[in-house]
Amino acid sequence: MSNTKKITSALISVFHKDGLAPIVQKLDKLGVNIYSTGGTQKFINDLGVSVIPVEEVTDYPSILGGRVKTLHPKVFGGILNRQDNDGDIAEMSQYEIPQLDLVIVDLYPFEKTVASGASEQDIIEKIDIGGISLIRAAAKNFKDTLCVSSMEDYSEVLQMLDQGNGEISMDDRRRFAAKAFNISSNYDTAIFNYFNSDHSIASLKISEMHGKVLRYGENPHQKGYFFGDFDAMFDKLHGKELSYNNLLDVDAAVNLMAEFQGDLPTFAILKHNNACGIAQRDSVKQAYVDALAGDPVSAFGGILISNTEIDAQTADEIHKLFCEVVIAPSYSEEALEILKGKKNRILLIQKEAKLPATLTRTCLNGALVQDRDSVTDSAENLSNATHKKPTDSELEDLLFASKICKHTKSNTIVLAKGKQLCASGTGQTSRVDALRQAIEKATSFKFDLNGAVMASDAFFPFPDCVEIAEKAGVTAVIQPGGSIKDQLSIDYCNENDMSMVFTGTRHFKH
């Protein structure tokens, strides 16, 4: 092998020791001098392998409760020296600094400690100082040193040691240096974001260790990637690999269905990030059938999601439809067998997972960041704008429609009746266009809009929408309110025996 380096000495100091023993035993077999500290030193001793305490090199004990163990010139000199530099070689001899060709070090679990809800003192103690310094030093000097910074790499390192008989190529040392800087930068990002949780420092730092290359992006000529821990949110049971567009639709589906957790069986069908059908019923089968009735044309190739287990009866109905993805918290065994009848159909079990509190998207030559829209309109937050108040059933439909509206592209109007989406106007440049689109669509699928309700993501600047809706049969309206001309819409509703409630909250979605 060209540009190989023979490992003759190693520094090992790790928090996670799973999978470490075979490497230690291999290094011992190769005659490598092993240096270590604390718990790792004891671990190596317990394996019956000779180990040199770092304190014997530095002439300093571990101090300050273990906060300072390896921060010493004789340790960092052994890592950072340039083996082809005469001056470095002379100083190594002068100061009796041992050469360190391999550094196996990981970091305290800072992110896990934060996620556990630990006290700030415990979190601060998990900010690694010596480990991060050793990793950076070894990665910087990859020409002469192999840096192993994660237990996930132990099996590969063991394989490299076996195949090369202790010699490591330059390409591998450089590749492991990149891995090390990936870990160190992610670690520093997590620490900064913890201290800047209130965003008082206007700086954006995002780091995601899990990534996947997709078949392509939004279109075949675009490259696509997903960065995130998909497996933390879903168990994939069946089907082809998810595409870029699949992932966008799954995201939209999960966010929409989050509004209905704990409710009666609710089923939604989405296409291009918008719900084309959604219904809430006493059974999941009927919820699916009525969701499909909302737009059986758009449902073709759609994303299906349920807030409750999918049973065999429901699966029989779903199996008649070509759909890309089905999502549910669980499936009966019989339902799974039915749905697996299409080899490419993606079946996902949604786990309980916390979604990010902030949303980020590229904009111009930078990024836009905002809080997640966590407001769900509820009966307690409504104000009656009209003389007539909605009936109990109308109120239920209004809140149902409002939840859908919140997750539909603006400008949008949602028409609902009997906890079923009749139609929506999505992504229109005017609210009137959105309403007309919704009415036309509902009519085309034979919905009777008499007694239906209307939801709008933003206020009505003019009374034209309530007038058009009333003439189509709509009897109740939910909207944010806040227009300087609200009274015009209120007056029309009062004159035509309609009820209208204000939420006080706009739900634009662009």
Short mmCIF file of C-alpha atoms in Angstrom, two decimals:
data_model
loop_
_atom_site.label_atom_id
_atom_site.label_comp_id
_atom_site.label_asym_id
_atom_site.label_seq_id
_atom_site.Cartn_x
_atom_site.Cartn_y
_atom_site.Cartn_z
CA MET A 1 0.00 0.00 0.00
CA SER A 2 1.25 3.51 -0.80
CA ASN A 3 1.58 6.18 1.90
CA THR A 4 0.84 3.66 4.61
CA LYS A 5 1.74 4.18 8.24
CA LYS A 6 2.49 1.39 10.66
CA ILE A 7 0.70 1.83 13.97
CA THR A 8 3.16 1.36 16.80
CA SER A 9 1.39 3.24 19.61
CA ALA A 10 -2.17 4.19 20.46
CA LEU A 11 -4.04 6.45 22.88
CA ILE A 12 -7.44 5.06 23.86
CA SER A 13 -9.83 7.01 26.08
CA VAL A 14 -13.54 6.49 25.43
CA PHE A 15 -16.93 6.93 27.08
CA HIS A 16 -18.56 4.13 25.06
CA LYS A 17 -16.71 0.82 25.30
CA ASP A 18 -19.05 -1.49 23.39
CA GLY A 19 -17.13 -3.17 20.59
CA LEU A 20 -13.76 -1.86 21.80
CA ALA A 21 -12.36 -5.15 23.16
CA PRO A 22 -11.55 -6.78 19.78
CA ILE A 23 -9.58 -3.67 18.71
CA VAL A 24 -7.59 -3.61 21.94
CA GLN A 25 -6.81 -7.31 21.60
CA LYS A 26 -5.76 -6.85 17.96
CA LEU A 27 -3.49 -3.93 18.85
CA ASP A 28 -1.93 -6.00 21.60
CA LYS A 29 -1.33 -8.84 19.14
CA LEU A 30 0.36 -6.37 16.77
CA GLY A 31 2.70 -5.25 19.56
CA VAL A 32 1.26 -1.74 19.76
CA ASN A 33 2.00 0.30 22.89
CA ILE A 34 -1.34 1.36 24.39
CA TYR A 35 -1.78 4.47 26.53
CA SER A 36 -5.01 5.17 28.39
CA THR A 37 -6.76 6.89 31.29
CA GLY A 38 -9.38 6.25 33.95
CA GLY A 39 -12.19 3.85 33.15
CA THR A 40 -10.77 2.92 29.77
CA GLN A 41 -7.45 2.00 31.34
CA LYS A 42 -9.25 -0.31 33.78
CA PHE A 43 -11.25 -1.81 30.91
CA ILE A 44 -8.07 -2.63 29.01
CA ASN A 45 -6.38 -4.03 32.11
CA ASP A 46 -9.39 -6.26 32.72
CA LEU A 47 -8.87 -7.71 29.25
CA GLY A 48 -5.43 -8.83 30.36
CA VAL A 49 -3.72 -6.36 28.02
CA SER A 50 -0.79 -4.25 29.10
CA VAL A 51 -1.57 -0.53 29.19
CA ILE A 52 0.52 2.54 30.05
CA PRO A 53 -1.28 5.15 32.19
CA VAL A 54 -1.13 8.62 30.62
CA GLU A 55 -0.06 9.92 34.05
CA GLU A 56 3.28 8.10 33.58
CA VAL A 57 3.87 10.14 30.44
CA THR A 58 2.74 13.52 31.76
CA ASP A 59 3.93 13.16 35.40
CA TYR A 60 0.53 14.68 36.28
CA PRO A 61 -2.43 12.88 37.79
CA SER A 62 -6.00 13.30 36.62
CA ILE A 63 -7.13 16.48 38.40
CA LEU A 64 -10.22 18.60 39.08
CA GLY A 65 -12.53 15.64 39.36
CA GLY A 66 -11.39 14.23 36.02
CA ARG A 67 -11.87 17.49 34.13
CA VAL A 68 -8.17 17.53 33.21
CA LYS A 69 -6.56 14.24 32.21
CA THR A 70 -4.96 14.42 28.78
CA LEU A 71 -4.49 18.18 28.29
CA HIS A 72 -0.68 18.12 28.30
CA PRO A 73 2.11 18.89 25.77
CA LYS A 74 3.46 15.34 26.01
CA VAL A 75 0.11 13.98 24.86
CA PHE A 76 -0.62 16.55 22.18
CA GLY A 77 3.00 16.59 21.06
CA GLY A 78 2.78 12.84 20.47
CA ILE A 79 -0.26 13.40 18.27
CA LEU A 80 0.61 16.61 16.43
CA ASN A 81 4.28 16.03 15.62
CA ARG A 82 5.16 15.83 11.94
CA GLN A 83 7.12 12.67 11.41
CA ASP A 84 8.90 14.06 8.33
CA ASN A 85 9.98 17.29 10.09
CA ASP A 86 13.50 17.24 11.51
CA GLY A 87 12.70 19.93 14.06
CA ASP A 88 9.69 18.02 15.37
CA ILE A 89 11.70 14.80 15.54
CA ALA A 90 14.42 16.55 17.54
CA GLU A 91 11.96 18.05 20.02
CA MET A 92 10.18 14.71 20.47
CA SER A 93 13.54 13.25 21.52
CA GLN A 94 14.52 16.25 23.64
CA TYR A 95 11.30 16.24 25.68
CA GLU A 96 10.85 12.45 25.67
CA ILE A 97 7.45 12.60 24.00
CA PRO A 98 6.05 9.24 22.88
CA GLN A 99 4.77 8.97 19.31
CA LEU A 100 1.00 8.37 19.04
CA ASP A 101 -0.05 6.89 15.68
CA LEU A 102 -3.63 5.99 16.63
CA VAL A 103 -6.10 7.97 18.74
CA ILE A 104 -9.37 6.30 19.72
CA VAL A 105 -11.44 8.88 21.57
CA ASP A 106 -15.14 9.65 21.72
CA LEU A 107 -17.16 12.40 23.38
CA TYR A 108 -19.39 12.70 26.41
CA PRO A 109 -23.05 12.28 25.37
CA PHE A 110 -24.01 15.95 25.49
CA GLU A 111 -27.10 15.74 23.23
CA LYS A 112 -28.51 12.71 25.03
CA THR A 113 -28.01 14.45 28.38
CA VAL A 114 -29.91 17.52 27.18
CA ALA A 115 -32.68 15.34 25.75
CA SER A 116 -33.00 13.47 29.06
CA GLY A 117 -34.09 16.64 30.84
CA ALA A 118 -31.06 16.61 33.13
CA SER A 119 -30.11 19.59 35.27
CA GLU A 120 -27.96 22.32 33.78
CA GLN A 121 -25.05 21.27 36.00
CA ASP A 122 -25.19 17.72 34.62
CA ILE A 123 -25.43 19.10 31.09
CA ILE A 124 -22.42 21.37 31.58
CA GLU A 125 -20.35 18.46 32.88
CA LYS A 126 -21.06 16.63 29.63
CA ILE A 127 -19.31 19.32 27.57
CA ASP A 128 -16.18 17.45 26.56
CA ILE A 129 -12.90 19.36 26.61
CA GLY A 130 -10.06 16.85 26.43
CA GLY A 131 -11.85 14.52 24.02
CA ILE A 132 -12.78 17.18 21.50
CA SER A 133 -9.22 18.55 21.62
CA LEU A 134 -7.70 15.10 21.04
CA ILE A 135 -10.04 14.44 18.13
CA ARG A 136 -9.23 17.74 16.44
CA ALA A 137 -5.51 17.26 16.95
CA ALA A 138 -5.45 13.71 15.58
CA ALA A 139 -7.68 14.60 12.63
CA LYS A 140 -5.55 17.64 11.80
CA ASN A 141 -2.44 15.48 11.70
CA PHE A 142 -4.04 12.73 9.59
CA LYS A 143 -0.80 12.44 7.57
CA ASP A 144 0.74 10.65 10.54
CA THR A 145 -2.17 9.73 12.81
CA LEU A 146 -5.39 7.72 12.51
CA CYS A 147 -8.27 9.31 14.42
CA VAL A 148 -11.18 7.07 15.44
CA SER A 149 -13.92 9.20 16.99
CA SER A 150 -17.01 6.98 17.07
CA MET A 151 -17.87 3.50 18.26
CA GLU A 152 -19.83 3.12 15.00
CA ASP A 153 -16.45 2.84 13.24
CA TYR A 154 -14.94 0.15 15.47
CA SER A 155 -15.79 -2.77 13.19
CA GLU A 156 -14.28 -1.02 10.16
CA VAL A 157 -11.14 -0.13 12.10
CA LEU A 158 -10.73 -3.75 13.18
CA GLN A 159 -11.08 -4.84 9.57
CA MET A 160 -8.45 -2.30 8.47
CA LEU A 161 -6.04 -3.51 11.15
CA ASP A 162 -6.57 -7.11 10.07
CA GLN A 163 -6.18 -6.47 6.35
CA GLY A 164 -3.18 -4.18 6.64
CA ASN A 165 -1.50 -5.97 9.51
CA GLY A 166 -1.44 -2.69 11.42
CA GLU A 167 -0.65 -0.47 8.43
CA ILE A 168 -3.20 2.22 7.50
CA SER A 169 -3.32 3.98 4.15
CA MET A 170 -3.29 7.75 3.66
CA ASP A 171 -6.74 7.59 2.05
CA ASP A 172 -8.18 5.87 5.09
CA ARG A 173 -6.51 8.29 7.51
CA ARG A 174 -7.88 11.26 5.58
CA ARG A 175 -11.35 9.69 5.39
CA PHE A 176 -11.37 9.13 9.14
CA ALA A 177 -10.22 12.71 9.67
CA ALA A 178 -13.32 13.88 7.78
CA LYS A 179 -15.46 11.67 10.01
CA ALA A 180 -13.80 13.17 13.07
CA PHE A 181 -14.45 16.77 12.01
CA ASN A 182 -18.04 15.79 11.23
CA ILE A 183 -18.43 14.62 14.82
CA SER A 184 -16.61 17.58 16.38
CA SER A 185 -18.56 20.18 14.39
CA ASN A 186 -21.87 18.50 15.22
CA TYR A 187 -20.90 18.46 18.89
CA ASP A 188 -20.05 22.15 18.95
CA THR A 189 -23.27 22.98 17.11
CA ALA A 190 -25.32 21.13 19.73
CA ILE A 191 -23.57 23.01 22.53
CA PHE A 192 -24.08 26.39 20.86
CA ASN A 193 -27.75 25.70 20.18
CA TYR A 194 -28.24 24.72 23.83
CA PHE A 195 -26.77 28.00 25.04
CA ASN A 196 -28.61 29.95 22.32
CA SER A 197 -31.98 28.28 22.79
CA ASP A 198 -33.64 31.70 23.03
CA HIS A 199 -32.01 32.73 19.71
CA SER A 200 -30.62 35.88 21.35
CA ILE A 201 -27.61 35.47 19.06
CA ALA A 202 -28.87 35.77 15.48
CA SER A 203 -26.81 32.90 14.14
CA LEU A 204 -28.06 29.76 12.41
CA LYS A 205 -26.28 26.49 13.03
CA ILE A 206 -27.75 23.22 11.80
CA SER A 207 -26.02 19.88 12.02
CA GLU A 208 -27.51 16.49 11.18
CA MET A 209 -25.47 13.32 11.45
CA HIS A 210 -27.92 11.09 9.59
CA GLY A 211 -28.10 11.50 5.84
CA LYS A 212 -29.25 9.62 2.79
CA VAL A 213 -28.78 10.07 -0.94
CA LEU A 214 -32.15 9.93 -2.71
CA ARG A 215 -32.77 8.63 -6.22
CA TYR A 216 -33.20 12.26 -7.30
CA GLY A 217 -34.73 15.51 -6.09
CA GLU A 218 -38.08 17.03 -6.96
CA ASN A 219 -37.39 16.17 -10.62
CA PRO A 220 -35.15 13.51 -12.18
CA HIS A 221 -32.53 16.06 -13.31
CA GLN A 222 -32.04 17.31 -9.73
CA LYS A 223 -29.90 15.61 -7.08
CA GLY A 224 -31.66 14.99 -3.79
CA TYR A 225 -30.70 14.21 -0.21
CA PHE A 226 -32.50 13.69 3.08
CA PHE A 227 -30.78 14.69 6.30
CA GLY A 228 -32.49 13.40 9.41
CA ASP A 229 -33.12 10.30 11.48
CA PHE A 230 -36.05 8.83 9.55
CA ASP A 231 -35.91 5.62 11.59
CA ALA A 232 -36.59 7.58 14.78
CA MET A 233 -40.00 8.55 13.37
CA PHE A 234 -41.00 5.49 11.37
CA ASP A 235 -40.63 1.76 11.01
CA LYS A 236 -40.64 0.98 7.31
CA LEU A 237 -42.38 -2.35 6.84
CA HIS A 238 -42.62 -2.70 3.09
CA GLY A 239 -42.14 -1.07 -0.28
CA LYS A 240 -39.66 0.84 -2.37
CA GLU A 241 -37.34 3.58 -1.19
CA LEU A 242 -39.02 6.87 -0.40
CA SER A 243 -38.41 9.64 -2.90
CA TYR A 244 -37.87 13.35 -2.31
CA ASN A 245 -41.52 14.05 -3.15
CA ASN A 246 -42.69 11.13 -1.01
CA LEU A 247 -40.86 12.61 1.97
CA LEU A 248 -42.44 16.03 1.45
CA ASP A 249 -45.89 14.44 1.32
CA VAL A 250 -45.20 12.28 4.37
CA ASP A 251 -44.14 15.42 6.24
CA ALA A 252 -47.37 17.18 5.26
CA ALA A 253 -49.41 14.11 6.24
CA VAL A 254 -47.78 13.78 9.66
CA ASN A 255 -48.26 17.46 10.45
CA LEU A 256 -51.92 17.36 9.42
CA MET A 257 -52.74 14.20 11.35
CA ALA A 258 -51.04 15.59 14.46
CA GLU A 259 -54.12 17.81 14.75
CA PHE A 260 -56.30 14.73 15.24
CA GLN A 261 -54.32 12.65 17.72
CA GLY A 262 -56.59 11.11 20.33
CA ASP A 263 -59.71 11.87 18.26
CA LEU A 264 -62.17 9.42 16.72
CA PRO A 265 -60.77 7.45 13.75
CA THR A 266 -59.59 10.00 11.21
CA PHE A 267 -58.21 9.23 7.77
CA ALA A 268 -56.56 11.64 5.33
CA ILE A 269 -55.37 11.37 1.74
CA LEU A 270 -52.79 13.90 0.55
CA LYS A 271 -51.43 14.88 -2.83
CA HIS A 272 -48.68 17.44 -3.42
CA ASN A 273 -48.65 18.33 0.30
CA ASN A 274 -52.39 19.15 0.46
CA ALA A 275 -55.29 17.08 1.76
CA CYS A 276 -57.57 16.00 -1.08
CA GLY A 277 -59.70 13.94 1.29
CA ILE A 278 -60.15 13.64 5.04
CA ALA A 279 -62.95 12.35 7.23
CA GLN A 280 -63.59 11.47 10.86
CA ARG A 281 -65.92 8.57 11.64
CA ASP A 282 -66.72 5.89 14.23
CA SER A 283 -64.69 3.30 12.29
CA VAL A 284 -61.40 3.62 10.43
CA LYS A 285 -62.90 1.90 7.39
CA GLN A 286 -65.70 4.45 7.08
CA ALA A 287 -63.24 7.28 7.70
CA TYR A 288 -61.16 6.02 4.75
CA VAL A 289 -64.16 5.50 2.46
CA ASP A 290 -65.45 9.02 3.14
CA ALA A 291 -61.98 10.55 2.82
CA LEU A 292 -61.63 8.91 -0.58
CA ALA A 293 -65.04 10.27 -1.61
CA GLY A 294 -63.67 13.78 -1.14
CA ASP A 295 -61.63 13.46 -4.32
CA PRO A 296 -61.23 9.93 -5.74
CA VAL A 297 -59.39 11.34 -8.76
CA SER A 298 -56.61 13.13 -6.88
CA ALA A 299 -56.27 10.20 -4.48
CA PHE A 300 -54.58 8.16 -7.22
CA GLY A 301 -50.89 7.97 -6.30
CA GLY A 302 -51.49 9.76 -3.02
CA ILE A 303 -50.25 9.47 0.55
CA LEU A 304 -52.63 7.88 3.05
CA ILE A 305 -52.51 8.40 6.81
CA SER A 306 -54.63 7.19 9.72
CA ASN A 307 -54.63 8.24 13.37
CA THR A 308 -55.55 4.71 14.45
CA GLU A 309 -54.73 1.11 13.61
CA ILE A 310 -55.63 -0.04 10.10
CA ASP A 311 -57.64 -3.25 10.16
CA ALA A 312 -58.29 -5.85 7.47
CA GLN A 313 -61.58 -4.30 6.30
CA THR A 314 -59.91 -0.95 5.77
CA ALA A 315 -56.93 -2.59 4.08
CA ASP A 316 -59.28 -4.32 1.62
CA GLU A 317 -60.62 -0.92 0.58
CA ILE A 318 -57.17 0.70 0.41
CA HIS A 319 -55.87 -2.17 -1.73
CA LYS A 320 -58.27 -1.17 -4.51
CA LEU A 321 -56.44 2.17 -4.83
CA PHE A 322 -52.99 2.83 -6.26
CA CYS A 323 -51.23 4.81 -3.53
CA GLU A 324 -47.58 5.55 -2.86
CA VAL A 325 -47.47 5.47 0.95
CA VAL A 326 -49.67 4.31 3.82
CA ILE A 327 -48.96 5.60 7.35
CA ALA A 328 -50.54 4.41 10.58
CA PRO A 329 -49.61 3.89 14.24
CA SER A 330 -50.16 0.14 13.69
CA TYR A 331 -51.66 -2.48 11.39
CA SER A 332 -53.42 -5.75 12.11
CA GLU A 333 -51.51 -8.79 10.81
CA GLU A 334 -54.19 -9.46 8.22
CA ALA A 335 -54.16 -5.84 7.08
CA LEU A 336 -50.40 -6.01 6.56
CA GLU A 337 -50.68 -9.12 4.41
CA ILE A 338 -53.29 -7.42 2.24
CA LEU A 339 -51.38 -4.17 1.84
CA LYS A 340 -48.13 -5.98 1.04
CA GLY A 341 -49.89 -7.30 -2.05
CA LYS A 342 -48.40 -4.37 -4.00
CA LYS A 343 -44.62 -4.74 -3.85
CA ASN A 344 -43.80 -1.05 -4.25
CA ARG A 345 -46.42 0.29 -1.82
CA ILE A 346 -44.60 1.89 1.10
CA LEU A 347 -45.99 0.93 4.51
CA LEU A 348 -44.89 2.97 7.51
CA ILE A 349 -45.58 2.69 11.22
CA GLN A 350 -45.43 6.14 12.76
CA LYS A 351 -43.69 6.28 16.12
CA GLU A 352 -44.08 8.89 18.80
CA ALA A 353 -41.46 11.47 17.93
CA LYS A 354 -41.11 15.15 18.64
CA LEU A 355 -41.06 17.40 15.60
CA PRO A 356 -38.65 20.38 15.48
CA ALA A 357 -39.91 23.52 17.19
CA THR A 358 -38.57 25.68 14.36
CA LEU A 359 -38.88 25.48 10.60
CA THR A 360 -36.04 26.36 8.21
CA ARG A 361 -36.05 26.93 4.46
CA THR A 362 -33.61 28.42 2.00
CA CYS A 363 -34.30 31.97 0.85
CA LEU A 364 -32.25 34.05 -1.61
CA ASN A 365 -28.63 33.52 -0.55
CA GLY A 366 -29.54 32.53 3.00
CA ALA A 367 -32.26 30.96 5.06
CA LEU A 368 -35.55 31.82 6.75
CA VAL A 369 -36.30 30.41 10.19
CA GLN A 370 -39.58 30.60 12.07
CA ASP A 371 -41.41 28.96 14.95
CA ARG A 372 -43.67 26.05 14.04
CA ASP A 373 -47.34 27.08 13.83
CA SER A 374 -48.33 25.34 17.06
CA VAL A 375 -51.69 27.07 17.47
CA THR A 376 -54.72 24.86 16.92
CA ASP A 377 -58.00 26.75 16.87
CA SER A 378 -60.31 25.64 19.67
CA ALA A 379 -63.81 26.52 20.84
CA GLU A 380 -62.39 28.41 23.84
CA ASN A 381 -60.54 30.84 21.56
CA LEU A 382 -63.42 31.68 19.24
CA SER A 383 -65.43 34.88 19.30
CA ASN A 384 -68.87 35.11 17.75
CA ALA A 385 -68.84 37.88 15.18
CA THR A 386 -72.49 37.55 14.12
CA HIS A 387 -75.88 37.65 15.82
CA LYS A 388 -76.39 33.98 15.02
CA LYS A 389 -74.14 31.49 16.75
CA PRO A 390 -73.12 28.20 15.12
CA THR A 391 -74.95 25.08 16.22
CA ASP A 392 -73.02 22.39 18.08
CA SER A 393 -72.64 20.33 14.91
CA GLU A 394 -71.59 23.39 12.91
CA LEU A 395 -69.03 24.27 15.58
CA GLU A 396 -67.52 20.79 15.33
CA ASP A 397 -67.32 21.13 11.55
CA LEU A 398 -65.82 24.62 11.79
CA LEU A 399 -62.98 23.40 14.02
CA PHE A 400 -62.51 20.34 11.81
CA ALA A 401 -62.27 22.57 8.71
CA SER A 402 -59.95 25.00 10.48
CA LYS A 403 -57.44 22.21 11.22
CA ILE A 404 -57.39 21.24 7.55
CA CYS A 405 -57.11 24.87 6.48
CA LYS A 406 -54.04 25.37 8.67
CA HIS A 407 -52.21 22.65 6.72
CA THR A 408 -53.29 23.68 3.20
CA LYS A 409 -51.30 25.92 0.87
CA SER A 410 -52.39 29.59 0.90
CA ASN A 411 -54.55 31.15 -0.27
CA THR A 412 -57.00 28.49 0.75
CA ILE A 413 -60.67 27.95 1.47
CA VAL A 414 -61.89 24.68 2.99
CA LEU A 415 -65.48 23.45 2.76
CA ALA A 416 -66.56 20.71 5.17
CA LYS A 417 -69.73 19.02 6.30
CA GLY A 418 -70.33 16.25 8.79
CA LYS A 419 -66.58 16.05 9.63
CA GLN A 420 -65.75 15.35 6.01
CA LEU A 421 -63.75 17.49 3.62
CA CYS A 422 -66.04 18.42 0.74
CA ALA A 423 -63.38 20.34 -1.15
CA SER A 424 -60.66 22.92 -0.78
CA GLY A 425 -59.25 25.64 -2.95
CA THR A 426 -55.47 25.47 -2.61
CA GLY A 427 -52.59 27.77 -3.39
CA GLN A 428 -54.63 30.40 -5.20
CA THR A 429 -53.56 33.99 -5.76
CA SER A 430 -56.92 35.26 -4.49
CA ARG A 431 -59.27 34.02 -1.80
CA VAL A 432 -62.22 34.34 -4.18
CA ASP A 433 -60.48 32.03 -6.65
CA ALA A 434 -59.82 29.55 -3.86
CA LEU A 435 -63.50 29.57 -2.87
CA ARG A 436 -64.73 29.17 -6.43
CA GLN A 437 -62.29 26.30 -6.97
CA ALA A 438 -63.58 24.59 -3.81
CA ILE A 439 -67.24 25.00 -4.77
CA GLU A 440 -66.66 23.75 -8.30
CA LYS A 441 -64.74 20.74 -7.02
CA ALA A 442 -67.31 19.86 -4.36
CA THR A 443 -70.10 20.14 -6.91
CA SER A 444 -68.26 17.92 -9.37
CA PHE A 445 -68.11 15.16 -6.77
CA LYS A 446 -71.84 15.55 -6.00
CA PHE A 447 -71.48 17.06 -2.51
CA ASP A 448 -74.55 18.86 -1.16
CA LEU A 449 -73.15 22.08 0.29
CA ASN A 450 -76.39 23.07 2.00
CA GLY A 451 -75.44 23.26 5.67
CA ALA A 452 -71.69 23.07 4.95
CA VAL A 453 -69.14 25.27 6.70
CA MET A 454 -66.30 27.35 5.31
CA ALA A 455 -62.82 27.94 6.77
CA SER A 456 -60.34 30.54 5.57
CA ASP A 457 -56.65 30.76 6.44
CA ALA A 458 -56.79 34.58 6.52
CA PHE A 459 -59.35 37.36 6.84
CA PHE A 460 -61.79 38.48 4.15
CA PRO A 461 -60.95 41.97 2.91
CA PHE A 462 -64.36 42.18 1.23
CA PRO A 463 -67.74 40.47 1.71
CA ASP A 464 -67.59 38.71 -1.67
CA CYS A 465 -66.44 35.36 -0.20
CA VAL A 466 -69.24 35.08 2.35
CA GLU A 467 -71.73 36.07 -0.35
CA ILE A 468 -70.49 33.42 -2.80
CA ALA A 469 -70.39 30.82 -0.01
CA GLU A 470 -73.92 31.62 1.18
CA LYS A 471 -75.31 31.27 -2.31
CA ALA A 472 -73.64 27.82 -2.52
CA GLY A 473 -75.35 26.70 0.71
CA VAL A 474 -72.72 27.44 3.37
CA THR A 475 -74.29 28.36 6.72
CA ALA A 476 -71.27 28.94 9.02
CA VAL A 477 -67.84 30.51 8.60
CA ILE A 478 -64.58 30.43 10.57
CA GLN A 479 -61.82 32.94 9.83
CA PRO A 480 -59.15 34.91 11.70
CA GLY A 481 -60.81 38.31 11.40
CA GLY A 482 -58.78 41.48 11.59
CA SER A 483 -59.66 43.22 8.33
CA ILE A 484 -60.53 46.90 8.52
CA LYS A 485 -63.60 45.88 6.52
CA ASP A 486 -64.65 42.96 8.73
CA GLN A 487 -67.98 44.66 9.33
CA LEU A 488 -68.96 44.27 5.67
CA SER A 489 -68.68 40.48 5.93
CA ILE A 490 -70.39 40.51 9.34
CA ASP A 491 -73.28 42.55 7.96
CA TYR A 492 -73.78 40.18 5.04
CA CYS A 493 -73.85 37.18 7.38
CA ASN A 494 -76.34 38.87 9.70
CA GLU A 495 -78.58 39.78 6.78
CA ASN A 496 -78.51 36.22 5.42
CA ASP A 497 -78.86 34.17 8.61
CA MET A 498 -75.24 32.93 8.61
CA SER A 499 -73.02 32.46 11.66
CA MET A 500 -69.40 33.54 11.62
CA VAL A 501 -66.70 33.10 14.26
CA PHE A 502 -63.29 34.74 14.52
CA THR A 503 -60.21 32.84 15.69
CA GLY A 504 -57.84 35.78 16.00
CA THR A 505 -55.08 33.64 14.45
CA ARG A 506 -53.99 33.63 10.82
CA HIS A 507 -52.67 30.38 9.34
CA PHE A 508 -50.82 31.29 6.17
CA LYS A 509 -48.87 28.38 4.67
CA HIS A 510 -46.52 29.15 1.80
#
